Amino acid sequence: MQRDIQKHVKNNCATYAGNGRCLLDKPCPFFDAENEGARCSYFENNVIPSDDNLTAKYWARFGAAYWNDGDTYKPCNKCGNNFDYGKSPKRQYCDRCRNEQARENRNKRMRKYRRNKQAE
């Protein structure tokens, strides 16, 4: 996630001067190894809105309340792509990953069931 943000900053931020520095005469907060929860108002308002998936991941670090402004989108816990969770904010997976996860859970349950049946 941090690497994705750094790559996006290097390629798209107009105030990035290189070598982890910002043109605003300060170090870029996204290149400071100690500052994992770094924020930059210029980046948040002008740079990151161009990439929806990265935007969702970025704001998810701070909790959905920061970026959710009435939208019903959040990142999938498996693939990271945004999905519309509709009326169920507890959903964790997009439609494609939800089906895969359900199959994995079902297989896991059945393995446990068969293992218990053999032990009897």
PDB file of C-alpha atoms in Angstrom:
ATOM      1  CA  MET A   1       0.000   0.000   0.000  1.00  0.00           C
ATOM      2  CA  GLN A   2       2.760   2.468   0.948  1.00  0.00           C
ATOM      3  CA  ARG A   3       4.651   1.586  -2.226  1.00  0.00           C
ATOM      4  CA  ASP A   4       1.537   2.223  -4.313  1.00  0.00           C
ATOM      5  CA  ILE A   5       1.172   5.661  -2.738  1.00  0.00           C
ATOM      6  CA  GLN A   6       4.862   6.460  -3.256  1.00  0.00           C
ATOM      7  CA  LYS A   7       4.666   5.415  -6.902  1.00  0.00           C
ATOM      8  CA  HIS A   8       1.559   7.558  -7.391  1.00  0.00           C
ATOM      9  CA  VAL A   9       3.295  10.531  -5.743  1.00  0.00           C
ATOM     10  CA  LYS A  10       6.399  10.145  -7.938  1.00  0.00           C
ATOM     11  CA  ASN A  11       4.356   9.931 -11.127  1.00  0.00           C
ATOM     12  CA  ASN A  12       1.521  12.388 -10.475  1.00  0.00           C
ATOM     13  CA  CYS A  13       2.251  14.876  -7.681  1.00  0.00           C
ATOM     14  CA  ALA A  14       3.200  18.325  -8.963  1.00  0.00           C
ATOM     15  CA  THR A  15       4.896  19.282  -5.677  1.00  0.00           C
ATOM     16  CA  TYR A  16       7.162  16.216  -5.472  1.00  0.00           C
ATOM     17  CA  ALA A  17      10.783  17.291  -6.008  1.00  0.00           C
ATOM     18  CA  GLY A  18      12.454  13.874  -5.886  1.00  0.00           C
ATOM     19  CA  ASN A  19      14.552  12.160  -3.231  1.00  0.00           C
ATOM     20  CA  GLY A  20      11.644  12.186  -0.792  1.00  0.00           C
ATOM     21  CA  ARG A  21      11.368  15.986  -0.812  1.00  0.00           C
ATOM     22  CA  CYS A  22       8.447  18.285  -1.485  1.00  0.00           C
ATOM     23  CA  LEU A  23       8.591  21.649  -3.251  1.00  0.00           C
ATOM     24  CA  LEU A  24       6.895  23.117  -0.194  1.00  0.00           C
ATOM     25  CA  ASP A  25      10.301  23.029   1.606  1.00  0.00           C
ATOM     26  CA  LYS A  26       9.562  19.988   3.700  1.00  0.00           C
ATOM     27  CA  PRO A  27      10.061  16.253   3.380  1.00  0.00           C
ATOM     28  CA  CYS A  28       7.292  14.403   1.578  1.00  0.00           C
ATOM     29  CA  PRO A  29       5.331  12.616   4.339  1.00  0.00           C
ATOM     30  CA  PHE A  30       4.871   9.489   2.202  1.00  0.00           C
ATOM     31  CA  PHE A  31       8.609   8.811   1.973  1.00  0.00           C
ATOM     32  CA  ASP A  32       9.255   8.947   5.725  1.00  0.00           C
ATOM     33  CA  ALA A  33       9.636   5.334   6.896  1.00  0.00           C
ATOM     34  CA  GLU A  34       8.619   6.175  10.475  1.00  0.00           C
ATOM     35  CA  ASN A  35       5.435   7.991   9.491  1.00  0.00           C
ATOM     36  CA  GLU A  36       3.102   5.243   8.198  1.00  0.00           C
ATOM     37  CA  GLY A  37      -0.098   7.257   8.780  1.00  0.00           C
ATOM     38  CA  ALA A  38       1.160  10.314   6.913  1.00  0.00           C
ATOM     39  CA  ARG A  39      -1.241  12.769   5.348  1.00  0.00           C
ATOM     40  CA  CYS A  40      -0.786  15.587   2.849  1.00  0.00           C
ATOM     41  CA  SER A  41      -3.669  17.911   2.030  1.00  0.00           C
ATOM     42  CA  TYR A  42      -2.388  18.650  -1.487  1.00  0.00           C
ATOM     43  CA  PHE A  43      -2.112  14.929  -2.237  1.00  0.00           C
ATOM     44  CA  GLU A  44      -5.563  14.177  -0.784  1.00  0.00           C
ATOM     45  CA  ASN A  45      -7.329  16.972  -2.649  1.00  0.00           C
ATOM     46  CA  ASN A  46      -5.531  17.113  -5.980  1.00  0.00           C
ATOM     47  CA  VAL A  47      -3.559  13.955  -6.707  1.00  0.00           C
ATOM     48  CA  ILE A  48      -5.225  10.843  -5.334  1.00  0.00           C
ATOM     49  CA  PRO A  49      -8.772  11.435  -6.695  1.00  0.00           C
ATOM     50  CA  SER A  50      -7.483  10.373 -10.116  1.00  0.00           C
ATOM     51  CA  ASP A  51      -7.208   6.722  -8.972  1.00  0.00           C
ATOM     52  CA  ASP A  52     -10.373   5.325  -7.380  1.00  0.00           C
ATOM     53  CA  ASN A  53      -8.837   2.081  -6.114  1.00  0.00           C
ATOM     54  CA  LEU A  54      -5.893   3.830  -4.476  1.00  0.00           C
ATOM     55  CA  THR A  55      -8.250   6.449  -3.034  1.00  0.00           C
ATOM     56  CA  ALA A  56     -10.321   3.773  -1.323  1.00  0.00           C
ATOM     57  CA  LYS A  57      -7.229   2.004   0.036  1.00  0.00           C
ATOM     58  CA  TYR A  58      -5.735   5.292   1.232  1.00  0.00           C
ATOM     59  CA  TRP A  59      -8.849   6.391   3.106  1.00  0.00           C
ATOM     60  CA  ALA A  60      -9.468   2.898   4.471  1.00  0.00           C
ATOM     61  CA  ARG A  61      -6.251   3.294   6.493  1.00  0.00           C
ATOM     62  CA  PHE A  62      -8.028   5.980   8.510  1.00  0.00           C
ATOM     63  CA  GLY A  63     -11.413   4.277   8.608  1.00  0.00           C
ATOM     64  CA  ALA A  64     -14.350   4.513   6.228  1.00  0.00           C
ATOM     65  CA  ALA A  65     -15.685   7.665   7.912  1.00  0.00           C
ATOM     66  CA  TYR A  66     -12.898   9.770   6.398  1.00  0.00           C
ATOM     67  CA  TRP A  67     -13.704   9.028   2.771  1.00  0.00           C
ATOM     68  CA  ASN A  68     -17.223   7.666   2.774  1.00  0.00           C
ATOM     69  CA  ASP A  69     -19.190  10.973   2.467  1.00  0.00           C
ATOM     70  CA  GLY A  70     -22.419   9.129   1.687  1.00  0.00           C
ATOM     71  CA  ASP A  71     -20.926   6.920  -1.009  1.00  0.00           C
ATOM     72  CA  THR A  72     -21.457   3.211  -0.671  1.00  0.00           C
ATOM     73  CA  TYR A  73     -18.057   2.115  -1.971  1.00  0.00           C
ATOM     74  CA  LYS A  74     -15.158   0.538  -0.160  1.00  0.00           C
ATOM     75  CA  PRO A  75     -12.161  -1.641  -1.061  1.00  0.00           C
ATOM     76  CA  CYS A  76     -12.477  -5.411  -1.231  1.00  0.00           C
ATOM     77  CA  ASN A  77     -10.454  -7.196   1.476  1.00  0.00           C
ATOM     78  CA  LYS A  78      -9.217  -9.760  -1.030  1.00  0.00           C
ATOM     79  CA  CYS A  79      -8.468  -7.968  -4.322  1.00  0.00           C
ATOM     80  CA  GLY A  80      -8.478  -4.323  -3.194  1.00  0.00           C
ATOM     81  CA  ASN A  81     -10.837  -3.086  -5.917  1.00  0.00           C
ATOM     82  CA  ASN A  82     -13.700  -0.775  -4.979  1.00  0.00           C
ATOM     83  CA  PHE A  83     -17.167  -2.264  -4.804  1.00  0.00           C
ATOM     84  CA  ASP A  84     -20.631  -0.982  -3.990  1.00  0.00           C
ATOM     85  CA  TYR A  85     -21.642  -2.538  -0.693  1.00  0.00           C
ATOM     86  CA  GLY A  86     -25.202  -1.233  -1.000  1.00  0.00           C
ATOM     87  CA  LYS A  87     -27.253  -1.547   2.168  1.00  0.00           C
ATOM     88  CA  SER A  88     -24.870  -3.927   3.928  1.00  0.00           C
ATOM     89  CA  PRO A  89     -21.818  -2.015   5.235  1.00  0.00           C
ATOM     90  CA  LYS A  90     -20.496  -5.216   6.842  1.00  0.00           C
ATOM     91  CA  ARG A  91     -19.666  -6.688   3.420  1.00  0.00           C
ATOM     92  CA  GLN A  92     -15.951  -7.283   3.021  1.00  0.00           C
ATOM     93  CA  TYR A  93     -15.642  -8.646  -0.512  1.00  0.00           C
ATOM     94  CA  CYS A  94     -16.675  -7.633  -4.025  1.00  0.00           C
ATOM     95  CA  ASP A  95     -19.087  -9.951  -5.871  1.00  0.00           C
ATOM     96  CA  ARG A  96     -16.363 -11.985  -7.564  1.00  0.00           C
ATOM     97  CA  CYS A  97     -14.271 -12.416  -4.403  1.00  0.00           C
ATOM     98  CA  ARG A  98     -17.370 -13.037  -2.281  1.00  0.00           C
ATOM     99  CA  ASN A  99     -18.186 -16.118  -4.367  1.00  0.00           C
ATOM    100  CA  GLU A 100     -14.588 -17.353  -4.149  1.00  0.00           C
ATOM    101  CA  GLN A 101     -14.489 -16.756  -0.394  1.00  0.00           C
ATOM    102  CA  ALA A 102     -17.806 -18.562   0.112  1.00  0.00           C
ATOM    103  CA  ARG A 103     -16.458 -21.562  -1.825  1.00  0.00           C
ATOM    104  CA  GLU A 104     -13.252 -21.588   0.242  1.00  0.00           C
ATOM    105  CA  ASN A 105     -15.242 -21.399   3.495  1.00  0.00           C
ATOM    106  CA  ARG A 106     -17.580 -24.176   2.354  1.00  0.00           C
ATOM    107  CA  ASN A 107     -14.638 -26.411   1.432  1.00  0.00           C
ATOM    108  CA  LYS A 108     -12.987 -25.711   4.776  1.00  0.00           C
ATOM    109  CA  ARG A 109     -16.202 -26.604   6.643  1.00  0.00           C
ATOM    110  CA  MET A 110     -16.591 -29.827   4.685  1.00  0.00           C
ATOM    111  CA  ARG A 111     -12.971 -30.870   5.343  1.00  0.00           C
ATOM    112  CA  LYS A 112     -13.532 -30.314   9.061  1.00  0.00           C
ATOM    113  CA  TYR A 113     -16.833 -32.241   8.925  1.00  0.00           C
ATOM    114  CA  ARG A 114     -15.233 -35.198   7.111  1.00  0.00           C
ATOM    115  CA  ARG A 115     -12.274 -35.212   9.481  1.00  0.00           C
ATOM    116  CA  ASN A 116     -14.653 -35.360  12.473  1.00  0.00           C
ATOM    117  CA  LYS A 117     -16.719 -38.132  10.831  1.00  0.00           C
ATOM    118  CA  GLN A 118     -13.605 -40.258  10.286  1.00  0.00           C
ATOM    119  CA  ALA A 119     -12.550 -39.826  13.923  1.00  0.00           C
ATOM    120  CA  GLU A 120     -15.856 -41.280  15.161  1.00  0.00           C
TER     121      GLU A 120
END
